[in-house]
Short mmCIF file of C-alpha atoms and ligand atoms in Angstrom, two decimals:
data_model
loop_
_atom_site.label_atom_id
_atom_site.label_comp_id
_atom_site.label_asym_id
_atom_site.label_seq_id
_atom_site.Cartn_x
_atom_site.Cartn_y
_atom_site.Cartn_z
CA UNK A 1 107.74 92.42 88.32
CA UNK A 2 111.26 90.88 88.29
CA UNK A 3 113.43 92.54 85.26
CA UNK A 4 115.72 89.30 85.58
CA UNK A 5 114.81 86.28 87.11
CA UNK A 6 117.72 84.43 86.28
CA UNK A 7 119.56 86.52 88.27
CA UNK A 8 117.45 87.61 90.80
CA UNK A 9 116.05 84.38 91.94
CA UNK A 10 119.21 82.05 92.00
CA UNK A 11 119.82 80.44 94.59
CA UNK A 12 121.93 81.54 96.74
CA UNK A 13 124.73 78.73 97.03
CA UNK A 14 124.94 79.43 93.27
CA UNK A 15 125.31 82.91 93.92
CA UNK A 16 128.42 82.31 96.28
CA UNK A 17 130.01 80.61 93.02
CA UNK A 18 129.53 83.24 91.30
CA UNK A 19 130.48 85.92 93.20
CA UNK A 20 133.59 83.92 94.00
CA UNK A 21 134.69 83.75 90.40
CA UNK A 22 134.49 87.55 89.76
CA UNK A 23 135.90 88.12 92.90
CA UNK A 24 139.39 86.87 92.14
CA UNK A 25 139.11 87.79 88.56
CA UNK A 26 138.18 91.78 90.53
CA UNK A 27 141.39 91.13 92.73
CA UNK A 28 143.50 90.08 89.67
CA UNK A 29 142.67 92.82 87.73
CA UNK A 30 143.09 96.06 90.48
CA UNK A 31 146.07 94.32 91.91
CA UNK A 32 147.68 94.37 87.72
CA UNK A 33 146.41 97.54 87.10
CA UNK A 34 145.69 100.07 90.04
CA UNK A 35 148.87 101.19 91.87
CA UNK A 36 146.97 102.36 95.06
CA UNK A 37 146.07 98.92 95.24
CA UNK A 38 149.04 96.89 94.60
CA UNK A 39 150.62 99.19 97.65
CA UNK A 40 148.04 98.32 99.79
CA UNK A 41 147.75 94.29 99.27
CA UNK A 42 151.38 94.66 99.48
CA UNK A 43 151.43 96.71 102.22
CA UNK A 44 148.83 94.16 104.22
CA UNK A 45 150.98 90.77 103.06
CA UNK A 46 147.91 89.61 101.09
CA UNK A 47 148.62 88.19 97.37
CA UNK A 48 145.57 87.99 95.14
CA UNK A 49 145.70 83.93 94.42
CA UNK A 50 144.76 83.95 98.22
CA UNK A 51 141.43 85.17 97.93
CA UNK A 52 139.84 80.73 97.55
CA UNK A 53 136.85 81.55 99.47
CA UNK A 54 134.23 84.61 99.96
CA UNK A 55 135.42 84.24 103.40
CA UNK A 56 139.43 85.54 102.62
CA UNK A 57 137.99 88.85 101.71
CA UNK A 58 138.20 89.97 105.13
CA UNK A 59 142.23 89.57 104.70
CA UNK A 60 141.90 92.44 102.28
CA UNK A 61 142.57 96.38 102.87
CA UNK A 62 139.71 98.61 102.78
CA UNK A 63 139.13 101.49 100.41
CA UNK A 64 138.27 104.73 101.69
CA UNK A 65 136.48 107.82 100.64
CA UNK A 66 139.97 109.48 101.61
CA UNK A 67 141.74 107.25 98.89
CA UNK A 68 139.46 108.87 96.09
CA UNK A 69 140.41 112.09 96.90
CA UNK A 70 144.72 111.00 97.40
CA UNK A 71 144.03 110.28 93.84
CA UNK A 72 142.05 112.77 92.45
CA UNK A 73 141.06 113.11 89.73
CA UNK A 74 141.56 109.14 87.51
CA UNK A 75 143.84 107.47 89.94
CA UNK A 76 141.69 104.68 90.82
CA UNK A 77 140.65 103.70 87.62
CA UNK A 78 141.87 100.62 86.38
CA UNK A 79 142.02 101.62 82.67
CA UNK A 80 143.00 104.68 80.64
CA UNK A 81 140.89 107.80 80.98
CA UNK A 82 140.28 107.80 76.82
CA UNK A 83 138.85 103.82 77.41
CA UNK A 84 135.98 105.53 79.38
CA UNK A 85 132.51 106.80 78.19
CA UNK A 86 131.39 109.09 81.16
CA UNK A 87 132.49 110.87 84.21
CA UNK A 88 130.56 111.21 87.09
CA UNK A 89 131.22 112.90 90.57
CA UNK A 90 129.48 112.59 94.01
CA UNK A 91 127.28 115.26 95.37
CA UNK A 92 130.18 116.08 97.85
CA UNK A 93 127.82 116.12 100.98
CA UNK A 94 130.91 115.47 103.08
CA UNK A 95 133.69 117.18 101.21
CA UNK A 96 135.65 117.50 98.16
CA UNK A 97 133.62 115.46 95.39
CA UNK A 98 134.74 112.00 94.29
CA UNK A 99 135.24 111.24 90.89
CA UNK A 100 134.50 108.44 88.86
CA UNK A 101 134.29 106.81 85.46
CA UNK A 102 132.52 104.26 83.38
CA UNK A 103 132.79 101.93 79.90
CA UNK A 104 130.67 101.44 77.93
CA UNK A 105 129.92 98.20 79.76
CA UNK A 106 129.47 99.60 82.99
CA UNK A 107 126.85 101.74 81.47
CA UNK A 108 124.93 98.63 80.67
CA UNK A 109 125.63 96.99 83.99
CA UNK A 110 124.09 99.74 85.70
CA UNK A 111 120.91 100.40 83.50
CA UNK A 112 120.50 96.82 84.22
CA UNK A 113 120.59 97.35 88.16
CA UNK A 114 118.27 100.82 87.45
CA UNK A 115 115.29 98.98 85.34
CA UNK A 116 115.75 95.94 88.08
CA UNK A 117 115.44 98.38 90.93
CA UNK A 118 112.27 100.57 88.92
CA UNK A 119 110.87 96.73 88.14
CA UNK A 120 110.86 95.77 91.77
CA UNK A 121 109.35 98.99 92.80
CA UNK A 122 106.41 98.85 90.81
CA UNK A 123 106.92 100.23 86.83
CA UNK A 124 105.69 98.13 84.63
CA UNK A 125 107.28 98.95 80.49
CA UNK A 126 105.10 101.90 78.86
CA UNK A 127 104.37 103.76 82.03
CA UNK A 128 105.04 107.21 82.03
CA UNK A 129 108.11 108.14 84.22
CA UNK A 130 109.17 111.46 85.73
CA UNK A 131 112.41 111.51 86.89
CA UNK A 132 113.19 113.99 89.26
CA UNK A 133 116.54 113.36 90.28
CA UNK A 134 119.21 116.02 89.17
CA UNK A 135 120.70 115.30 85.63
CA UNK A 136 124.29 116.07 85.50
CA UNK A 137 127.41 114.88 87.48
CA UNK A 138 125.45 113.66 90.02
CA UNK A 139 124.56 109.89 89.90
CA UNK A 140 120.77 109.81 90.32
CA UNK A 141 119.58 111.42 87.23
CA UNK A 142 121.18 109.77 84.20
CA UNK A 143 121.78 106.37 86.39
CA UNK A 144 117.93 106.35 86.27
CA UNK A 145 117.46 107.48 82.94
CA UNK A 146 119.31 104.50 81.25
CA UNK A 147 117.41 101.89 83.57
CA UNK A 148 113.79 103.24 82.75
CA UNK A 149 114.90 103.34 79.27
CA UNK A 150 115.99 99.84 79.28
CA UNK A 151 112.83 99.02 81.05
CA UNK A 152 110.87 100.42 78.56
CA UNK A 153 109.50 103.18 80.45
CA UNK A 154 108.56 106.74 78.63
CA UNK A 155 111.25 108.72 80.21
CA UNK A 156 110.35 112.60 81.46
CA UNK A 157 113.92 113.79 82.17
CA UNK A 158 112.76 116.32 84.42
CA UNK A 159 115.38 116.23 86.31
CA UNK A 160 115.39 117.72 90.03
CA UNK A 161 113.87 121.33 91.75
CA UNK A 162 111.68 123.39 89.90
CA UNK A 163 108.60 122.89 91.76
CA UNK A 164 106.07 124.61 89.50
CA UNK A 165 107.31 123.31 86.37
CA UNK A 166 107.14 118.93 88.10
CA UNK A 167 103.72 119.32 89.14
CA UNK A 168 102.51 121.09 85.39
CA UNK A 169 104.60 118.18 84.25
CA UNK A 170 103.00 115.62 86.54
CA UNK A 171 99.02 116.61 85.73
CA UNK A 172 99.89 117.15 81.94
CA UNK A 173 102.05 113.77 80.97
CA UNK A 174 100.60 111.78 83.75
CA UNK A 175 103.74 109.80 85.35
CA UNK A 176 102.61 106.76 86.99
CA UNK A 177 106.13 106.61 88.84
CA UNK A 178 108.49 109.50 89.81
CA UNK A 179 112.16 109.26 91.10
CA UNK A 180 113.17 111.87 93.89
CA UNK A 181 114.79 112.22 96.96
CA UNK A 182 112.22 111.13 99.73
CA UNK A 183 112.30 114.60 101.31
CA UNK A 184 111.43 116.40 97.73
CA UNK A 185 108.32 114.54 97.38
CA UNK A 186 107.50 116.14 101.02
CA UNK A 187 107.97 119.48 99.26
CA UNK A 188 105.94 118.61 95.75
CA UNK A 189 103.23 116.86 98.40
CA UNK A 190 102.77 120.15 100.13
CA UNK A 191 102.48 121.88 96.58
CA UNK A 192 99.85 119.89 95.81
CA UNK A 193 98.07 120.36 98.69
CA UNK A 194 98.59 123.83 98.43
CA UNK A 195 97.24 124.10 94.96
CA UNK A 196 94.29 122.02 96.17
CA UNK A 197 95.18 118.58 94.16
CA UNK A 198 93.90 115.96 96.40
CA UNK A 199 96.17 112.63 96.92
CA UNK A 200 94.69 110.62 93.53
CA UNK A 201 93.58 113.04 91.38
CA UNK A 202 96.50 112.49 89.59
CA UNK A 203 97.59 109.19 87.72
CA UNK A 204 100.95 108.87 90.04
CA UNK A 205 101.25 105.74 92.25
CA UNK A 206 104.54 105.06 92.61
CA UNK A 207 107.70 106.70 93.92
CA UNK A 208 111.25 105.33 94.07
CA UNK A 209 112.87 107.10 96.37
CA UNK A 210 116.41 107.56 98.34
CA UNK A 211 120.13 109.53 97.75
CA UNK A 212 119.60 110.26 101.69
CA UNK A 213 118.12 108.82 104.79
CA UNK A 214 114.42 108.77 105.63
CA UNK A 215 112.22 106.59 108.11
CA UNK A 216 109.03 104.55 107.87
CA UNK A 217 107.20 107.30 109.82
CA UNK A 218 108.54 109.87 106.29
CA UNK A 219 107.33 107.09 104.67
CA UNK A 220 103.25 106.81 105.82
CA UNK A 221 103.43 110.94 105.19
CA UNK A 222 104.71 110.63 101.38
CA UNK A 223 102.02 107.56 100.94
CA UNK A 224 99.27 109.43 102.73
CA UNK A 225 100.11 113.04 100.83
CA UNK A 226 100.77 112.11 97.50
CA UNK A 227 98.45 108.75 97.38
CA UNK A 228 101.49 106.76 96.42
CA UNK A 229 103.22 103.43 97.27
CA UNK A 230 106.95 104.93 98.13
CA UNK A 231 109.64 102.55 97.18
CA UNK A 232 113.42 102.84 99.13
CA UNK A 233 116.66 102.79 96.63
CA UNK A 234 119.66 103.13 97.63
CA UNK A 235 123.06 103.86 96.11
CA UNK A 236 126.46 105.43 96.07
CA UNK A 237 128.48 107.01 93.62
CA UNK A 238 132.04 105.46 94.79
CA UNK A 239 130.03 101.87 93.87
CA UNK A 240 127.99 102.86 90.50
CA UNK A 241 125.31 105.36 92.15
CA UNK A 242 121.55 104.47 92.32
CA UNK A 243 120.43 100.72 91.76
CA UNK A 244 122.76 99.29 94.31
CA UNK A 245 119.92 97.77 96.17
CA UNK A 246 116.14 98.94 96.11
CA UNK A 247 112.85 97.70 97.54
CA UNK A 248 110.32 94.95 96.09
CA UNK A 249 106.87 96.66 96.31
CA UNK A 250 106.16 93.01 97.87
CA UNK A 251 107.67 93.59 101.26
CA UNK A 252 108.82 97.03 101.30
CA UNK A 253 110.59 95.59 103.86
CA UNK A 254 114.47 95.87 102.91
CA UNK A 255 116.26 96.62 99.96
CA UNK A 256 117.14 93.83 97.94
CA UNK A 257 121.40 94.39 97.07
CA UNK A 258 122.20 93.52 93.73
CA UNK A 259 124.77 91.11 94.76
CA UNK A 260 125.92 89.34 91.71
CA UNK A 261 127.57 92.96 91.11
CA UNK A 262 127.93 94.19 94.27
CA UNK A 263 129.15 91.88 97.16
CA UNK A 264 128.00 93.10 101.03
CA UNK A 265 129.77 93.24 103.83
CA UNK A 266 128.64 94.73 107.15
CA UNK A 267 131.42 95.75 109.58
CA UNK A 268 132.03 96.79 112.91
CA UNK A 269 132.58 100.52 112.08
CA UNK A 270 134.97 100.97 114.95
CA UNK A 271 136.97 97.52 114.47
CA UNK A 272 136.22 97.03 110.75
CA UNK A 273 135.62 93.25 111.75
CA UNK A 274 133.14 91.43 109.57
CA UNK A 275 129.77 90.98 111.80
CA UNK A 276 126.60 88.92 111.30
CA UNK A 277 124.00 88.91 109.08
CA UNK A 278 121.30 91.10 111.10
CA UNK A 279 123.63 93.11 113.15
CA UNK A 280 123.33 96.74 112.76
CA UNK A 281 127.10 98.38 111.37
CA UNK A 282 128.96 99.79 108.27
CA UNK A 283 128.09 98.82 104.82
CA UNK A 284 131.30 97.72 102.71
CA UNK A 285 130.74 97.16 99.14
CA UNK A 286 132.96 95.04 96.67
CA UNK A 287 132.00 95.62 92.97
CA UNK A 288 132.08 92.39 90.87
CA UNK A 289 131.79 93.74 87.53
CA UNK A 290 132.81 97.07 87.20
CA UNK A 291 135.56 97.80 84.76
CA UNK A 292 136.51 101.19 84.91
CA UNK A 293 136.66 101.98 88.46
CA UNK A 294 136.52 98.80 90.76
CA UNK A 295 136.28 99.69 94.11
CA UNK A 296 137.73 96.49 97.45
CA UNK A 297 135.46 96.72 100.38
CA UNK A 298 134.85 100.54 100.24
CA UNK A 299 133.77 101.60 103.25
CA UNK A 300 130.30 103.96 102.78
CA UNK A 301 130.28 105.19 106.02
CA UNK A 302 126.27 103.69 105.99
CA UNK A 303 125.11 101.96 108.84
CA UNK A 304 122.68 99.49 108.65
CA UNK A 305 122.22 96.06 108.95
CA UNK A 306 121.67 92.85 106.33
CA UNK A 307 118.74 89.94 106.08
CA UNK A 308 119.61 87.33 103.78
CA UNK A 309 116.32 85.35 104.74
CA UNK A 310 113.84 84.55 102.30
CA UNK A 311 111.55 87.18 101.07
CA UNK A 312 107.93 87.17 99.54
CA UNK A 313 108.93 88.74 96.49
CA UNK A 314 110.94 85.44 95.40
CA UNK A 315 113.93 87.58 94.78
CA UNK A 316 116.84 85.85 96.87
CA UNK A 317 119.60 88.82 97.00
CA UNK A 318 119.82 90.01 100.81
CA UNK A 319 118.44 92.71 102.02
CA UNK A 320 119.75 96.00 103.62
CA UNK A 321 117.96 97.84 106.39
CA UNK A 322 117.08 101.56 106.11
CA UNK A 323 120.59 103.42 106.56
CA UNK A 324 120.40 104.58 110.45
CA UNK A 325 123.02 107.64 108.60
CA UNK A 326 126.48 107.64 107.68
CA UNK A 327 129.20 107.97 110.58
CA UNK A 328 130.47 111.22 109.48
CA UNK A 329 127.17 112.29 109.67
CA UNK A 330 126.46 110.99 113.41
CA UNK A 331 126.61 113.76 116.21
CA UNK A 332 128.23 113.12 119.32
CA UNK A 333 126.47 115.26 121.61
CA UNK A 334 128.19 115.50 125.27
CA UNK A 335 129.82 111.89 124.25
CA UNK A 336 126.19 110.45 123.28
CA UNK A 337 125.98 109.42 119.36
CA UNK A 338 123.29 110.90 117.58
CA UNK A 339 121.69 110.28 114.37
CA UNK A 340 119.17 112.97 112.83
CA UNK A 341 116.82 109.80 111.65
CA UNK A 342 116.57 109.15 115.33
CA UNK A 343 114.96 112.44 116.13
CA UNK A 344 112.22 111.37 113.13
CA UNK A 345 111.66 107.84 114.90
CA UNK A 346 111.02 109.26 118.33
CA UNK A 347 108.24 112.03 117.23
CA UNK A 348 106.11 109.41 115.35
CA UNK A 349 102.55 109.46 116.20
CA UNK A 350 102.09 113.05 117.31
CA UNK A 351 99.92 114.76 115.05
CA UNK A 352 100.63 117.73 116.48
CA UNK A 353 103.63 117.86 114.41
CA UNK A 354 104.64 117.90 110.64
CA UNK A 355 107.49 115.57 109.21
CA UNK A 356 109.94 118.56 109.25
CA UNK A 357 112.78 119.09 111.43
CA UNK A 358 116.13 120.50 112.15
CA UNK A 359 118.98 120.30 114.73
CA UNK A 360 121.23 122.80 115.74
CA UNK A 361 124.70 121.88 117.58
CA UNK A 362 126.18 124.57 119.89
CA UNK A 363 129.03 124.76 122.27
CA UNK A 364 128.23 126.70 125.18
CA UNK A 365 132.14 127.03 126.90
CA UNK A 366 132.62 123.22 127.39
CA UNK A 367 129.06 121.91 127.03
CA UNK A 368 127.00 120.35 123.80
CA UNK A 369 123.69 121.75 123.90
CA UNK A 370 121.53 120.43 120.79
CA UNK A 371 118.26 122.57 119.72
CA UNK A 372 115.94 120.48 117.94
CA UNK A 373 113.39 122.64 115.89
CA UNK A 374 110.37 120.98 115.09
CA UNK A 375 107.16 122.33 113.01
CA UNK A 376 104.17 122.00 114.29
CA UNK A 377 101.39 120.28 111.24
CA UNK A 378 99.61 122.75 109.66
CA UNK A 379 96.28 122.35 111.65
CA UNK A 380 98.19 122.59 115.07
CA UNK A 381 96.40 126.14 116.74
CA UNK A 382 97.49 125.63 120.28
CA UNK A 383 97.74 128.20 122.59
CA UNK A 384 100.97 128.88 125.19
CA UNK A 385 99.60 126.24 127.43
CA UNK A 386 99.01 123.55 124.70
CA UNK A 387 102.37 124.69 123.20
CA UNK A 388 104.11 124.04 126.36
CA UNK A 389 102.73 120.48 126.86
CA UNK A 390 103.58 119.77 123.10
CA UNK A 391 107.18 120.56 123.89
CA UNK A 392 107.12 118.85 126.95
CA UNK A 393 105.97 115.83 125.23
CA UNK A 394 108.87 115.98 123.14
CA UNK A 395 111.42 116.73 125.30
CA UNK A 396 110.25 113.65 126.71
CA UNK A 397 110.41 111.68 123.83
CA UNK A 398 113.39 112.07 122.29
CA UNK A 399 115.06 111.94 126.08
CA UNK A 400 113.93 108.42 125.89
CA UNK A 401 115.51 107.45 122.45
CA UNK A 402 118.44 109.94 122.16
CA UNK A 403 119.60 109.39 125.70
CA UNK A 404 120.10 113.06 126.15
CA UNK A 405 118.17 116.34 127.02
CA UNK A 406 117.41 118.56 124.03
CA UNK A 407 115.99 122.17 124.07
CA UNK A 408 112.86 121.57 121.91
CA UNK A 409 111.70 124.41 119.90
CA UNK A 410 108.20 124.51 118.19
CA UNK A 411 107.89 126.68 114.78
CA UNK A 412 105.51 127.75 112.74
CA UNK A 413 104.47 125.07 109.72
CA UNK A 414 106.25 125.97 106.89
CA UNK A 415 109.10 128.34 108.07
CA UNK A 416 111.71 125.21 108.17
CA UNK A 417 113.95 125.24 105.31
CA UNK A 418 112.25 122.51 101.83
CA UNK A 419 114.11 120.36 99.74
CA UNK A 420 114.70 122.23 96.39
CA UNK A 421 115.39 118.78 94.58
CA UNK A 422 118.26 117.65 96.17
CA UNK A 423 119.25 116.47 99.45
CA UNK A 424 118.35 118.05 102.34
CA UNK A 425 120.90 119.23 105.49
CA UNK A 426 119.01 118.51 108.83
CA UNK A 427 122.33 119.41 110.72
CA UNK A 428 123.70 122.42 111.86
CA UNK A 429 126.50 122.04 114.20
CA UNK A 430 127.72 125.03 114.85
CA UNK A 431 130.37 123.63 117.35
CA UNK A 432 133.07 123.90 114.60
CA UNK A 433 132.85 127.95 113.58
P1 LIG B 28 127.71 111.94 98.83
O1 LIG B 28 128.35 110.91 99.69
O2 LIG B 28 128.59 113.06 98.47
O3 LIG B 28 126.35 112.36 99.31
P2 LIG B 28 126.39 110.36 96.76
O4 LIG B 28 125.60 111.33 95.99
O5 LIG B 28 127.06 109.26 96.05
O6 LIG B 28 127.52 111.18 97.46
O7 LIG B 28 125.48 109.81 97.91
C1 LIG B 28 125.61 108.50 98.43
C2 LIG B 28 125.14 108.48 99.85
O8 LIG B 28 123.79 108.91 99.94
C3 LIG B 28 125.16 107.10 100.44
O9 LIG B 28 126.42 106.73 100.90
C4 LIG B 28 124.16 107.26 101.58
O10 LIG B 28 124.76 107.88 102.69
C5 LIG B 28 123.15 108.21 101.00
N1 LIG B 28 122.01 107.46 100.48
C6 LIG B 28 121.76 107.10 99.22
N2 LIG B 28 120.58 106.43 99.14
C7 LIG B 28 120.10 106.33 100.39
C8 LIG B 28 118.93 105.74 100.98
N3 LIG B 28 118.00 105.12 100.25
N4 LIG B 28 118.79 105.83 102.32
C9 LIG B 28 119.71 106.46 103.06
N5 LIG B 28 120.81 107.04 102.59
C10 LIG B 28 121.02 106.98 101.26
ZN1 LIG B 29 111.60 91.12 98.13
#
């Protein structure tokens, strides 16, 4: 279902006009109001009646993660703290957290993008919805909340870990859609099984997942273990948090960015030249709308790549690739970038192994050596011999796609650390202690 047609299905040489028109009004307004801004157009020689196309944007400074924190907490904001009607912060996965805040407007605008984004992956009004992303400063739990609300969905704020207490919830209120990060539904899929709840015994069918990277091969497992169809969102916290972009259950081929809030840009992450639609780099995001904190090309740190080509769905916003991961996130390993989704992508097919993982970085004098610990699946009885070959094979493997030689190690199903409801850390590097 598509929440807003009007919107959703323009085409897109309308959308350009649109986009256009916020955008200077955007540039107007932070270049008036936000002093970090003013310095930096200044700074860069760019005045904001030069922004006539979509195109000048490039001629604009970047915003950085770093400039949230060089204003910590309200210096970004573009009106007066008492003007706002909520705080939120980011999760902090890669440092101090970022804080930002909304009007009552922005509120709106982003229950709009949440009940567009729980439309497109499958809710229909009066289903039953658990949402089991955390409630609290983080983005994902009321973000959702006031989109499946607006949808007219019957909202279980669950909100995230608690294992025991989401599947009582699931089998007694019957949620026909749950929100979670993709590798807690791993961890509520291997409760069930544990428990002895077979994949459809249980009204669930949909899952809207993201708030960290996952792969196609994660996907299959949640589909296969939990009987669902599992739905990609993504989001950030600097740019509203979740409902930035989300699959259509169409496709599930892309996630469709809300771009007549957000505006896309990919960019060479070294360079921070604008590159072409389909080529894999950073995501920048311009907000449109936002009134309390409007963030210029903020640089996510999320690489991935855009398709603005038609898609099934009828929806005509372009779509993002998964994230590959975030460049603060990538390993260099003896000079060789790494990303922990890679590791994922190389051991599909072996069912020998379970979806878990985890990579340890070391420093042995001078040299990078980088464990990878795998589990083996649950049924997986091999003996030394069979072990040896299954580690082999892996070795292999990831030699092929990582471009490196890692030390493979083979554990016992279960003993690698779960999601407890949030986001899980697949890295260790322990280069840096
Ligand atoms: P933090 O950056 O502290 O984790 P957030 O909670 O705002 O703060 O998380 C936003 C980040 O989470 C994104 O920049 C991205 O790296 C990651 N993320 C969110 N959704 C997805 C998704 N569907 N796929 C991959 N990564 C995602
Ligand atoms: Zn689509």
């Amino acid at each position: 279902m598509i929440w807003n047609l009007e919107m959703e299905t323009m085409p897109r040489s309308r959308l350009a006009e649109v986009q256009l028109r916020l955008l200077q009004h955007q540039v107007r307004r932070v270049y008036e109001r936000v002093p970090l801004y003013r310095q930096k157009f200044d700074d860069a020689g760019v005045r904001p009646d030069q922004i006539r196309s979509l195109e000048d944007l490039a001629r604009v400074p970047f915003t950085r993660k770093s400039d949230f924190r060089d204003t910590y907490p309200f210096g970004l904001f573009a009106i007066p703290v008492d003007q706002t009607v909520r705080i939120h912060a980011s999760s902090g996965t890669t440092g101090k957290p970022t804080v930002v805040g909304y009007t009552a407007n922005d509120i709106r605008v982003w229950a709009e993008v949440c009940a567009r984004s729980l439309a497109a992956s499958g809710a229909q009004p009066g289903d039953v919805f658990q949402n089991a992303y955390g409630y609290g400063l983080f983005t994902g739990g009321l973000g959702m909340h006031y989109g499946a609300e607006l949808l007219g969905l019957v909202v279980v704020p669950a909100s995230g870990g608690n294992t025991e207490r989401q599947i009582m919830l699931l089998a007694d209120f019957g949620a026909k859609i749950i929100a979670c990060t993709p590798s807690y539904a791993l961890t509520l899929a291997e409760a069930l099984a544990a428990r002895g709840i077979r994949p459809g015994q249980l009204p669930l069918r949909y899952g809207v997942l993201g708030a960290e990277p996952w792969t196609e091969a994660m996907r299959d497992e949640i589909e296969e273990k939990l009987g669902i169809t599992a739905i990609n969102i993504y989001g950030l916290t600097e740019v509203m948090g979740p409902g930035v972009s989300n699959e259509c259950v169409e496709e599930k081929n892309g996630a469709h960015v809300f771009e007549d809030h957000f505006l896309v840009e990919v960019v060479d992450p070294e360079t921070g030249e604008p590159l072409p639609s389909g080529t894999m780099g950073e995501l920048v995001f311009t907000t449109l709308t936002r009134e309390a904190l409007p963030v210029i090309r903020y640089r996510t740190g999320d690489i991935a790549a855009l398709n603005v080509g038609p898609c099934r769905c009828g929806r005509t916003f372009t779509r993002m690739s998964r994230v590959m991961g975030r460049t603060d996130d990538m390993l260099i390993i003896r000079g060789i970038n790494v990303y922990p989704s890679q590791v994922e992508a190389a051991l599909v097919g072996l069912p020998e192994l379970s979806p878990h993982y985890q990579l340890v970085v070391t420093r042995e004098r001078t040299l990078d050596e980088l464990e990878i610990k795998i589990e083996v699946s649950e049924g997986f009885a091999g003996e030394a011999p069979a072990r040896l070959d299954l580690a082999a094979r892996c070795r292999e493997k990831l030699r092929g796609v990582l471009g490196l030689t890692a030390n493979v190690t083979l554990v016992a199903s279960g003993s690698l650390p779960r999601s407890e409801g949030g986001k899980l850390r697949r890295v260790e590097d322990r280069r840096k202690l």
